[in-house]
Amino acid sequence: MLNRDLRRVVVGVGNRFRGDDAVGLRVTERLEGRVPPDVELIESDGDPVDLIAAWERARLSVVIDAVVTGGKPGTIYRFNGDHRLPAGFFRRSSHLLGLADAVELARTLNRLPGELVIVGVEAGTVEQGADMTTSVERSLSRVVDLVVNLLESPSAEENGTIGVANA
Amino acid sequence: MTNPANPIRRIDVDYLARVEGEGEMHVEVIDGKIEKVEFGIFEPPRFFEAFMRGRMYTEAPDITARICGICPVAYQMSASHAMEDALGVTVDGQLRALRRLIYCGEWIESHGLHIYMLHAPDFLGYESAIHMAADYPEIVEQGLRLKKAGNDVVNLIGGREIHPINVRVGGFYRAPTKAELLTMVPELEWARDAALKTVQWVSQLPIPKMEQDFEFVSVCHPDEYPFNEGRLKSNKGLDIPVSEFNEAFAELHVERSNALQSVIRERGAYHVGPLARYALNFDKLGPLAQDAAYEAGLGPVCNNPFQSIVVRAVETLYACNEALELIDAYETPAESHVPMVAKAGIGHGATEAPRGMLYHRYELDDEGRILEAQIAPPTAQNQLTMEDDLRVVLEENLDMSDEDLGWRLEQTIRNYDPCISCATHFLDFTIERKESGAES
């Protein structure tokens, strides 16, 4: 196992059977071969136990998940884990403790990574059995680039909306 | 028509927090009398039933495992058993033992999550486990580690925990070695101790009193606490092979819900899950879990749904101990699965998901393609029973404030750890309470 100070993880959260909810997993797939060899790529259904286990020893963790705010599908948001995530953004996982819950639980128990960056992608549909919407599909390469850049310089950008991929 | 002097008290809970998936509850009280109790759920197996038509029998465990993020093993097991039934194949020996072992892992993780993260906060008056963690960090850490121990069992045998790809019809793609299983022993020994402490801890929680005359239904095996195999039995005389499920049970479509509600023909509501397994199989729990149950104040039958948290803890203890015994007795098998040949047929499978009996039925053509699929998940089977419980809790607590009553009603639903849909659920849980007059 890598030293706690060196380890970096990228976690894609989602469900492939729920339309745009697959975005985190699709991004992780595309990151294979595009990130430095020390970066661990993890797929997750959002289980807080697994999320905390994935990031707690890492110096940096980037987590990608779908969000629903009523905004334009494909919009990319970025949050720093030092602050509480905005209420209502992230899905609750199958366990009904979602990413935001996992972050707060980890904060309470002092089990956050050294640095946590969360990338949210606005979902168009999360219907059971739906395909990914074109808007979110188009945002994928941009999200991938963003994660690659984050791994190079995680503190380069402020929190907030990055942009709309198909704008 | 209601009289303006008799206002309607209506409690609507549209999205239940800490219930898997999405659900809604509508309660109407007119002039102190309960007029309506409806618990509606939106549930996905219909999509999967349609999705599976035309697929090969080999795909069913994989596809149905996607239905539930918490209990993929249950779906894989019921699907595999049903397919093996259709093809005339029996899986026994160490492969059968491995199936019990992976099921132990799923019970530990699912019960661990529900007890600590979802249900305990109800009893202690916390909005969520996060709020509870601030005051009880060690308890929450214990719950997380216990759940992790279950995750690890499922991971090791299943291949990958969120989608255990190693399970197949006929057994496994690769059987783990004895040495691999032995690596889990220290953590499972810790988990067994933690589970015993869990039983003691939850039995001290302030548990509301309630007695229901349930018809308990579970898979029952002559020698084992049930996971994979047995007849379907109840405490009111049901005793049938799994293949007669559709003769004994009916699934009724209810307009307000996408789910089908199950009833025992002629008798109505029934109860599946930990309380049912416990009542019908107490003698198979073994001395460790039985003694812990007695010390926690339980008898061999528990009719108080609020005590399900204690029974879940007892089952977690059983599962930890059973996992250790299975690992101890395990010998790496020569073959990882039983060979089979596709043919036309109908197969049935019922196994015990953490939330209760999960029934699958498949009809195959002569190439092994799925013509029809039927899935009866435990939460749909429990839906009418949940409504009965809600009605009783309402009747007994009408003097409570809306806030306290809403809380108690949610707690009542969470007694069933309802697995309503899977995966995506978009936050916001709102309780809407309205009072209105005649025109409502």
XYZ file of C-alpha atoms in Angstrom:
607
model
C 0.000 0.000 0.000
C 1.164 3.483 -0.774
C 2.152 5.852 1.951
C -0.684 7.957 3.260
C 1.044 11.130 2.159
C 1.442 10.047 -1.425
C -1.759 8.279 -2.310
C -4.248 9.967 -4.645
C -7.632 8.590 -5.588
C -10.297 9.482 -8.105
C -13.726 8.091 -7.281
C -16.565 7.951 -9.814
C -19.961 7.601 -8.143
C -23.064 6.464 -9.980
C -25.475 3.905 -11.333
C -25.227 2.727 -14.930
C -28.913 1.901 -15.103
C -30.075 5.397 -14.290
C -29.375 7.641 -17.263
C -27.058 10.514 -16.396
C -26.446 9.078 -12.958
C -23.753 7.018 -14.709
C -21.626 10.124 -15.327
C -19.160 9.496 -12.483
C -18.504 5.964 -13.689
C -18.142 7.031 -17.315
C -15.578 9.661 -16.351
C -13.550 7.156 -14.336
C -13.512 4.804 -17.350
C -12.184 7.538 -19.587
C -9.505 8.428 -17.074
C -7.855 5.025 -17.439
C -4.442 5.610 -18.971
C -4.798 9.388 -18.695
C -3.764 9.826 -15.097
C -0.348 9.342 -13.472
C 0.331 5.743 -12.354
C 0.112 6.590 -8.643
C -3.520 7.671 -8.996
C -6.027 5.015 -8.007
C -9.303 4.959 -9.954
C -12.325 3.683 -8.029
C -15.939 3.115 -9.050
C -18.554 3.392 -6.340
C -22.295 3.220 -5.922
C -21.939 5.912 -3.276
C -21.833 3.696 -0.207
C -20.426 6.018 2.485
C -18.406 3.193 4.014
C -16.638 2.593 0.722
C -16.220 6.287 -0.007
C -14.615 6.897 3.360
C -12.424 3.806 2.982
C -11.402 5.000 -0.484
C -10.328 8.465 0.514
C -9.377 8.437 4.157
C -5.718 7.661 3.753
C -5.254 9.702 0.605
C -3.510 13.027 0.328
C -5.909 14.009 -2.440
C -9.256 12.629 -3.513
C -11.342 13.778 -6.460
C -14.932 12.526 -6.488
C -17.229 12.794 -9.507
C -20.990 12.450 -9.108
C -24.207 13.533 -10.776
C -26.095 16.467 -9.275
C -29.620 17.687 -9.678
C -30.222 21.352 -9.057
C -32.657 22.091 -11.859
C -29.819 23.652 -13.857
C -28.860 22.971 -17.444
C -27.890 19.315 -18.011
C -24.148 18.965 -18.481
C -23.285 21.927 -16.263
C -20.132 21.188 -14.316
C -19.678 22.261 -10.707
C -16.667 22.084 -8.477
C -16.615 22.028 -4.683
C -13.885 21.941 -2.123
C -14.449 19.448 0.687
C -13.274 21.990 3.272
C -16.775 23.409 3.171
C -20.158 21.849 3.601
C -21.622 20.869 0.227
C -24.721 22.770 -0.829
C -27.868 21.035 0.316
C -29.878 19.292 -2.358
C -27.141 18.973 -4.966
C -26.091 15.390 -4.692
C -28.195 12.314 -5.005
C -28.635 10.139 -2.032
C -27.212 6.809 -2.962
C -28.949 3.491 -2.724
C -28.257 3.736 0.949
C -29.899 7.071 1.238
C -26.753 8.464 2.595
C -25.379 10.337 -0.352
C -22.058 11.870 -1.145
C -22.845 14.978 0.894
C -23.732 12.752 3.857
C -20.537 10.749 3.447
C -18.491 13.951 3.430
C -20.173 15.256 6.574
C -19.916 11.892 8.308
C -16.214 11.734 7.469
C -15.756 15.319 8.654
C -17.423 14.512 11.976
C -15.291 11.404 12.423
C -12.133 13.102 11.181
C -11.787 10.763 8.218
C -11.604 13.156 5.273
C -8.622 12.960 2.900
C -5.887 15.574 3.011
C -7.657 17.422 0.238
C -11.069 16.641 -1.210
C -12.382 18.043 -4.482
C -15.848 17.167 -5.707
C -16.907 17.520 -9.315
C -20.645 17.519 -9.924
C -22.310 17.192 -13.316
C -25.900 18.330 -13.727
C -28.052 15.370 -14.754
C -30.839 15.625 -17.308
C -32.491 12.325 -16.545
C -32.030 9.691 -13.875
C -34.903 7.498 -14.998
C -34.465 3.796 -14.545
C -33.243 2.334 -17.829
C -32.733 5.695 -19.539
C -29.721 6.427 -21.730
C -27.345 9.224 -20.917
C -28.553 12.526 -22.352
C -26.589 14.131 -25.175
C -25.772 17.145 -23.003
C -24.124 15.039 -20.333
C -22.449 12.812 -22.929
C -20.913 15.964 -24.434
C -19.691 17.130 -21.040
C -17.637 13.969 -20.465
C -14.411 15.026 -22.166
C -14.510 18.348 -20.372
C -14.980 16.676 -17.000
C -12.117 14.307 -17.791
C -9.842 17.254 -18.645
C -10.888 18.990 -15.466
C -9.976 15.973 -13.338
C -6.634 15.595 -15.116
C -5.911 19.273 -14.405
C -7.031 18.937 -10.809
C -4.530 16.158 -10.303
C -1.819 18.485 -11.562
C -2.844 21.492 -9.471
C -5.791 20.825 -7.177
C -5.937 24.281 -5.686
C -5.901 26.197 -8.949
C -9.595 27.077 -9.102
C -12.245 28.352 -6.776
C -15.509 26.655 -5.936
C -18.438 27.082 -8.241
C -19.815 26.468 -11.653
C -17.191 25.591 -14.231
C -19.422 25.976 -17.228
C -21.926 24.273 -19.455
C -20.347 21.763 -21.756
C -22.652 22.306 -24.696
C -23.140 26.036 -24.274
C -68.346 15.204 2.808
C -66.869 16.534 5.974
C -68.210 19.146 8.262
C -66.192 22.369 8.645
C -66.286 21.778 12.375
C -64.409 18.560 11.841
C -61.138 19.545 10.216
C -59.167 17.034 8.248
C -55.742 16.347 9.613
C -53.533 15.184 6.835
C -49.950 14.046 7.084
C -48.151 13.618 3.791
C -44.616 12.434 3.673
C -43.581 12.539 0.076
C -40.016 11.477 0.151
C -39.024 9.434 3.106
C -35.589 10.008 4.421
C -33.404 7.039 5.132
C -35.609 4.704 3.165
C -33.927 3.245 0.166
C -35.299 4.806 -2.982
C -38.412 6.830 -3.057
C -41.617 6.492 -1.176
C -44.564 8.456 -0.040
C -47.025 8.175 2.736
C -50.442 9.771 2.988
C -52.467 9.755 6.119
C -55.840 11.390 6.542
C -57.484 11.881 9.894
C -60.998 13.303 9.957
C -62.616 14.184 13.240
C -60.183 12.047 15.166
C -60.845 9.045 12.966
C -58.324 7.592 10.564
C -59.861 7.690 7.119
C -56.910 6.779 4.971
C -53.458 5.298 5.355
C -51.584 4.877 2.112
C -47.987 3.992 1.738
C -46.957 4.252 -1.884
C -43.695 3.129 -3.342
C -42.009 3.436 -6.684
C -40.233 0.301 -7.385
C -38.046 -0.832 -10.237
C -38.291 -4.607 -10.814
C -41.014 -4.073 -13.457
C -38.400 -2.400 -15.590
C -35.976 -5.237 -15.014
C -38.589 -7.905 -15.682
C -39.194 -6.374 -19.099
C -35.494 -5.740 -19.651
C -34.667 -9.415 -19.173
C -37.012 -10.789 -21.796
C -34.943 -12.185 -24.654
C -31.727 -12.275 -22.616
C -29.886 -15.518 -21.914
C -30.470 -17.319 -18.612
C -26.801 -16.763 -17.762
C -27.351 -12.996 -17.673
C -30.097 -12.968 -15.045
C -27.909 -12.947 -11.904
C -25.840 -10.086 -13.286
C -28.771 -7.991 -14.457
C -30.972 -8.454 -11.407
C -28.043 -7.664 -9.119
C -28.386 -4.087 -10.409
C -31.853 -3.791 -8.934
C -30.583 -3.247 -5.433
C -27.344 -1.589 -4.434
C -27.573 -2.978 -0.930
C -28.642 -6.516 -1.651
C -27.180 -7.517 -5.030
C -26.272 -10.933 -3.598
C -29.917 -11.675 -2.804
C -30.932 -10.952 -6.394
C -28.083 -13.042 -7.739
C -28.940 -15.919 -5.465
C -32.671 -15.994 -6.187
C -31.974 -15.677 -9.928
C -29.324 -18.416 -9.896
C -31.509 -20.812 -7.921
C -34.453 -20.195 -10.228
C -32.336 -20.859 -13.322
C -30.845 -23.988 -11.793
C -34.376 -25.136 -10.978
C -35.395 -24.601 -14.609
C -32.355 -26.489 -15.909
C -32.468 -29.298 -13.364
C -29.119 -28.517 -11.750
C -28.216 -28.756 -8.059
C -25.366 -26.828 -6.454
C -24.055 -28.411 -3.283
C -20.934 -29.049 -1.233
C -18.422 -26.209 -0.926
C -20.117 -24.133 -3.638
C -23.305 -24.201 -1.598
C -21.278 -23.226 1.481
C -19.758 -20.306 -0.433
C -23.237 -19.110 -1.288
C -24.156 -19.100 2.377
C -20.925 -17.279 3.159
C -21.469 -14.490 0.640
C -25.022 -14.153 1.952
C -23.605 -13.766 5.496
C -21.549 -10.869 4.162
C -24.604 -9.222 2.671
C -26.624 -9.557 5.867
C -23.764 -8.104 7.923
C -23.369 -5.077 5.657
C -27.068 -4.467 5.137
C -28.111 -4.974 8.753
C -25.053 -3.033 9.954
C -25.981 -0.084 7.788
C -29.605 -0.146 8.790
C -29.067 -0.582 12.512
C -26.402 2.082 12.939
C -26.895 4.574 10.151
C -30.608 4.499 9.463
C -32.602 3.128 12.379
C -30.722 3.926 15.583
C -30.961 7.704 14.999
C -34.768 7.290 15.121
C -34.676 5.834 18.599
C -32.160 8.349 19.906
C -33.890 11.365 18.405
C -31.279 12.297 15.820
C -32.142 13.527 12.379
C -29.430 11.347 10.871
C -26.362 9.265 11.588
C -24.245 12.340 10.925
C -25.886 14.152 13.811
C -25.602 11.017 15.922
C -21.902 10.692 15.072
C -21.118 13.974 16.794
C -22.352 12.586 20.127
C -21.631 8.889 19.596
C -18.496 8.770 17.428
C -17.365 5.390 18.773
C -20.747 3.792 18.156
C -20.899 5.119 14.602
C -17.303 3.999 13.961
C -18.261 0.552 15.209
C -21.206 0.497 12.804
C -19.070 1.582 9.868
C -16.441 -1.039 10.615
C -19.062 -3.747 11.037
C -20.583 -2.863 7.706
C -17.110 -2.833 6.159
C -16.506 -6.375 7.453
C -19.622 -7.461 5.549
C -18.548 -5.529 2.453
C -15.195 -7.333 2.581
C -16.811 -10.786 2.603
C -18.977 -9.888 -0.389
C -15.967 -8.348 -2.138
C -13.715 -11.290 -1.632
C -16.188 -13.950 -2.769
C -18.248 -11.857 -5.140
C -15.396 -10.234 -6.965
C -16.534 -6.672 -6.627
C -18.834 -5.469 -3.961
C -21.052 -3.054 -5.857
C -21.593 -5.580 -8.583
C -20.428 -9.005 -7.484
C -19.493 -10.320 -10.868
C -18.069 -13.580 -9.610
C -21.475 -15.181 -8.999
C -22.959 -17.214 -11.857
C -25.698 -19.721 -12.474
C -24.268 -22.998 -11.193
C -21.806 -21.476 -8.739
C -18.943 -19.024 -9.260
C -16.583 -18.010 -12.023
C -13.717 -18.632 -9.632
C -13.894 -20.270 -6.219
C -11.731 -18.550 -3.614
C -9.004 -20.591 -1.962
C -9.106 -21.544 1.683
C -6.101 -19.276 2.270
C -7.979 -16.329 0.791
C -10.961 -16.915 3.064
C -8.722 -17.258 6.115
C -7.506 -13.683 5.629
C -10.982 -12.530 6.691
C -11.002 -14.394 10.000
C -9.479 -11.725 12.285
C -11.869 -9.029 11.096
C -14.854 -11.385 11.305
C -13.861 -12.289 14.855
C -13.822 -8.588 15.658
C -17.205 -8.281 13.891
C -18.689 -11.114 15.936
C -17.697 -9.340 19.166
C -19.018 -6.053 17.777
C -22.287 -7.728 16.778
C -22.734 -9.070 20.298
C -22.136 -5.559 21.642
C -24.613 -4.305 19.067
C -27.324 -6.632 20.361
C -26.685 -5.347 23.876
C -26.627 -1.725 22.761
C -29.808 -1.751 20.671
C -31.725 -3.634 23.361
C -31.120 -0.631 25.646
C -32.647 1.848 23.198
C -36.038 3.330 24.086
C -38.206 0.999 22.004
C -41.917 1.802 21.576
C -44.302 -0.928 22.657
C -46.472 -2.616 20.048
C -47.843 -6.101 19.451
C -49.060 -7.252 16.067
C -50.634 -10.533 15.060
C -48.432 -11.039 12.019
C -48.516 -13.889 9.575
C -44.779 -14.447 9.320
C -43.480 -16.012 6.102
C -39.946 -17.170 5.431
C -37.881 -19.761 3.685
C -37.454 -22.632 6.145
C -34.774 -25.297 5.962
C -34.792 -28.391 8.167
C -31.281 -27.851 9.543
C -30.221 -24.269 8.898
C -31.178 -20.707 9.592
C -32.410 -19.857 6.098
C -30.448 -18.188 3.351
C -30.781 -20.078 0.099
C -32.998 -23.089 0.328
C -36.120 -24.501 1.845
C -39.890 -24.473 1.761
C -42.014 -21.390 2.236
C -43.667 -21.609 5.633
C -45.742 -19.389 7.870
C -46.867 -19.400 11.485
C -50.454 -19.738 10.254
C -50.218 -22.963 8.354
C -48.565 -22.150 5.040
C -46.115 -24.880 4.031
C -45.379 -25.064 0.317
C -42.511 -25.645 -2.070
C -41.170 -22.455 -3.646
C -42.677 -23.527 -6.987
C -46.183 -22.946 -5.570
C -45.548 -19.285 -4.738
C -48.068 -18.015 -7.257
C -50.750 -20.395 -6.048
C -50.378 -19.240 -2.438
C -49.652 -15.573 -3.018
C -51.253 -12.972 -5.252
C -49.744 -9.709 -6.399
C -52.306 -6.943 -6.577
C -51.774 -3.819 -8.581
C -52.403 -0.667 -6.588
C -53.030 2.532 -8.447
C -51.074 4.846 -6.174
C -47.931 2.796 -6.434
C -45.839 1.283 -9.195
C -45.279 -1.709 -7.003
C -47.465 -4.746 -6.825
C -48.721 -5.488 -3.338
C -48.531 -9.082 -2.311
C -51.131 -10.949 -0.281
C -51.579 -14.493 0.841
C -54.688 -15.546 -1.028
C -57.731 -15.314 1.242
C -55.752 -14.185 4.295
C -54.261 -10.917 3.106
C -51.219 -9.139 4.502
C -48.142 -11.029 5.619
C -44.731 -10.206 6.975
C -41.325 -11.150 5.581
C -37.920 -10.185 6.937
C -35.889 -10.567 10.122
C -38.888 -10.897 12.473
C -40.389 -13.624 10.277
C -37.149 -15.548 9.875
C -36.498 -15.264 13.570
C -39.938 -16.469 14.659
C -39.980 -19.402 12.254
C -36.361 -20.482 12.683
C -35.355 -19.535 16.215
C -34.268 -23.117 16.935
C -31.717 -22.902 14.080
C -29.965 -19.765 15.360
C -27.478 -21.615 17.534
C -26.634 -20.981 21.198
C -24.560 -17.815 20.718
C -27.314 -15.850 18.973
C -30.086 -17.445 21.026
C -28.431 -16.513 24.323
C -27.795 -12.973 23.107
C -31.466 -12.732 22.122
C -32.655 -13.928 25.525
C -30.301 -11.539 27.297
C -31.652 -8.732 25.141
C -35.131 -9.525 26.409
C -36.457 -11.306 23.342
C -38.398 -14.563 23.399
C -38.389 -17.044 20.535
C -41.041 -14.949 18.772
C -41.041 -11.160 18.522
C -44.264 -9.449 17.473
C -43.125 -5.882 18.098
C -41.954 -4.412 14.785
C -39.975 -1.720 16.659
C -37.844 -4.495 18.112
C -36.784 -5.485 14.596
C -33.616 -3.493 15.275
C -32.754 -5.983 18.033
C -33.605 -8.971 15.839
C -31.437 -7.534 13.053
C -28.579 -7.311 15.525
C -29.156 -10.934 16.575
C -29.119 -11.974 12.914
C -25.908 -9.996 12.392
C -24.340 -11.918 15.261
C -25.560 -15.174 13.729
C -24.162 -14.199 10.318
C -20.719 -13.317 11.730
C -20.548 -16.606 13.602
C -21.874 -18.619 10.670
C -19.321 -16.972 8.358
C -16.499 -18.015 10.684
C -17.818 -21.576 10.880
C -18.217 -21.783 7.106
C -14.654 -20.553 6.588
C -13.370 -23.023 9.164
C -15.038 -25.947 7.371
C -14.211 -24.758 3.853
C -12.096 -26.760 1.456
C -11.185 -25.212 -1.890
C -13.393 -27.026 -4.420
C -11.957 -28.599 -7.565
C -14.638 -27.029 -9.765
C -15.985 -23.511 -9.401
C -19.369 -24.312 -10.894
C -21.718 -27.081 -11.925
C -21.977 -27.526 -15.702
C -25.377 -27.253 -17.351
C -27.101 -27.344 -20.703
C -29.697 -24.814 -21.816
C -33.217 -26.112 -22.278
C -36.796 -24.934 -22.108
C -38.360 -24.832 -18.687
C -39.799 -22.876 -15.793
C -37.761 -22.247 -12.660
C -38.470 -20.777 -9.245
C -36.101 -19.442 -6.611
C -36.682 -17.940 -3.183
C -33.892 -16.832 -0.894
C -33.710 -14.641 2.188
C -32.594 -11.137 1.311
C -31.724 -9.026 4.373
C -35.215 -7.516 4.115
C -36.987 -10.820 3.624
C -37.930 -13.480 1.148
C -37.139 -12.627 -2.459
C -38.919 -14.724 -5.085
C -37.870 -15.046 -8.740
C -39.590 -17.027 -11.502
C -38.302 -17.452 -15.044
C -39.615 -19.137 -18.142
C -36.937 -20.175 -20.643
C -37.120 -21.239 -24.276
C -35.136 -24.193 -25.578
C -32.042 -22.050 -26.145
C -32.149 -20.769 -22.594
C -33.541 -17.358 -23.491
C -35.783 -15.674 -20.952
C -39.406 -15.556 -22.109
C -40.913 -14.283 -18.872
C -39.464 -12.994 -15.614
C -41.229 -12.366 -12.324
C -39.619 -10.803 -9.270
C -41.392 -10.396 -5.921
C -39.123 -8.282 -3.717
C -39.563 -8.302 0.055
C -40.568 -4.659 0.348
C -43.511 -5.124 -2.036
C -44.516 -8.193 -0.059
C -44.424 -6.192 3.170
C -46.276 -3.172 1.874
C -49.723 -4.052 3.202
C -48.256 -5.051 6.548
C -46.516 -1.703 6.744
C -49.849 0.019 6.149
C -51.400 -2.057 8.943
C -48.623 -1.038 11.292
C -49.016 2.619 10.331
C -52.730 2.406 11.086
C -52.126 0.918 14.535
C -49.400 3.423 15.390
C -51.705 6.244 14.298
C -54.640 4.980 16.325
C -52.532 4.682 19.434
C -50.790 8.032 19.071
C -53.329 10.475 17.695
C -52.710 12.744 20.672
C -49.118 13.308 19.584
C -48.139 16.518 17.853
C -47.876 16.316 14.075
C -44.132 16.498 14.348
C -43.821 13.658 16.835
C -46.396 11.607 14.989
C -44.661 12.094 11.643
C -41.419 10.985 13.235
C -43.054 7.917 14.750
C -44.673 7.000 11.438
C -41.377 7.191 9.605
C -39.793 5.104 12.282
C -42.613 2.589 11.766
C -41.775 2.337 8.077
C -38.068 2.052 8.778
C -38.807 -0.976 10.969
C -38.995 -2.781 7.634
C -35.763 -1.353 6.236
C -37.766 -0.887 3.074
C -35.735 -1.223 -0.056
C -38.021 0.761 -2.229
C -36.103 1.336 -5.352
C -32.484 1.309 -5.896
C -29.765 3.769 -6.169
C -30.682 7.241 -7.186
C -32.642 9.250 -4.765
C -32.627 12.976 -4.821
C -32.350 14.324 -1.363
C -35.135 16.452 -0.161
C -37.437 14.852 2.156
C -40.376 16.980 3.120
C -43.148 16.509 5.555
C -46.239 18.390 4.549
C -49.008 18.736 7.012
C -52.247 20.385 6.130
C -55.350 21.133 8.021
C -58.364 22.118 6.047
C -62.114 22.253 6.172
C -65.096 20.947 4.251
C -63.856 21.566 0.743
C -60.778 19.392 1.158
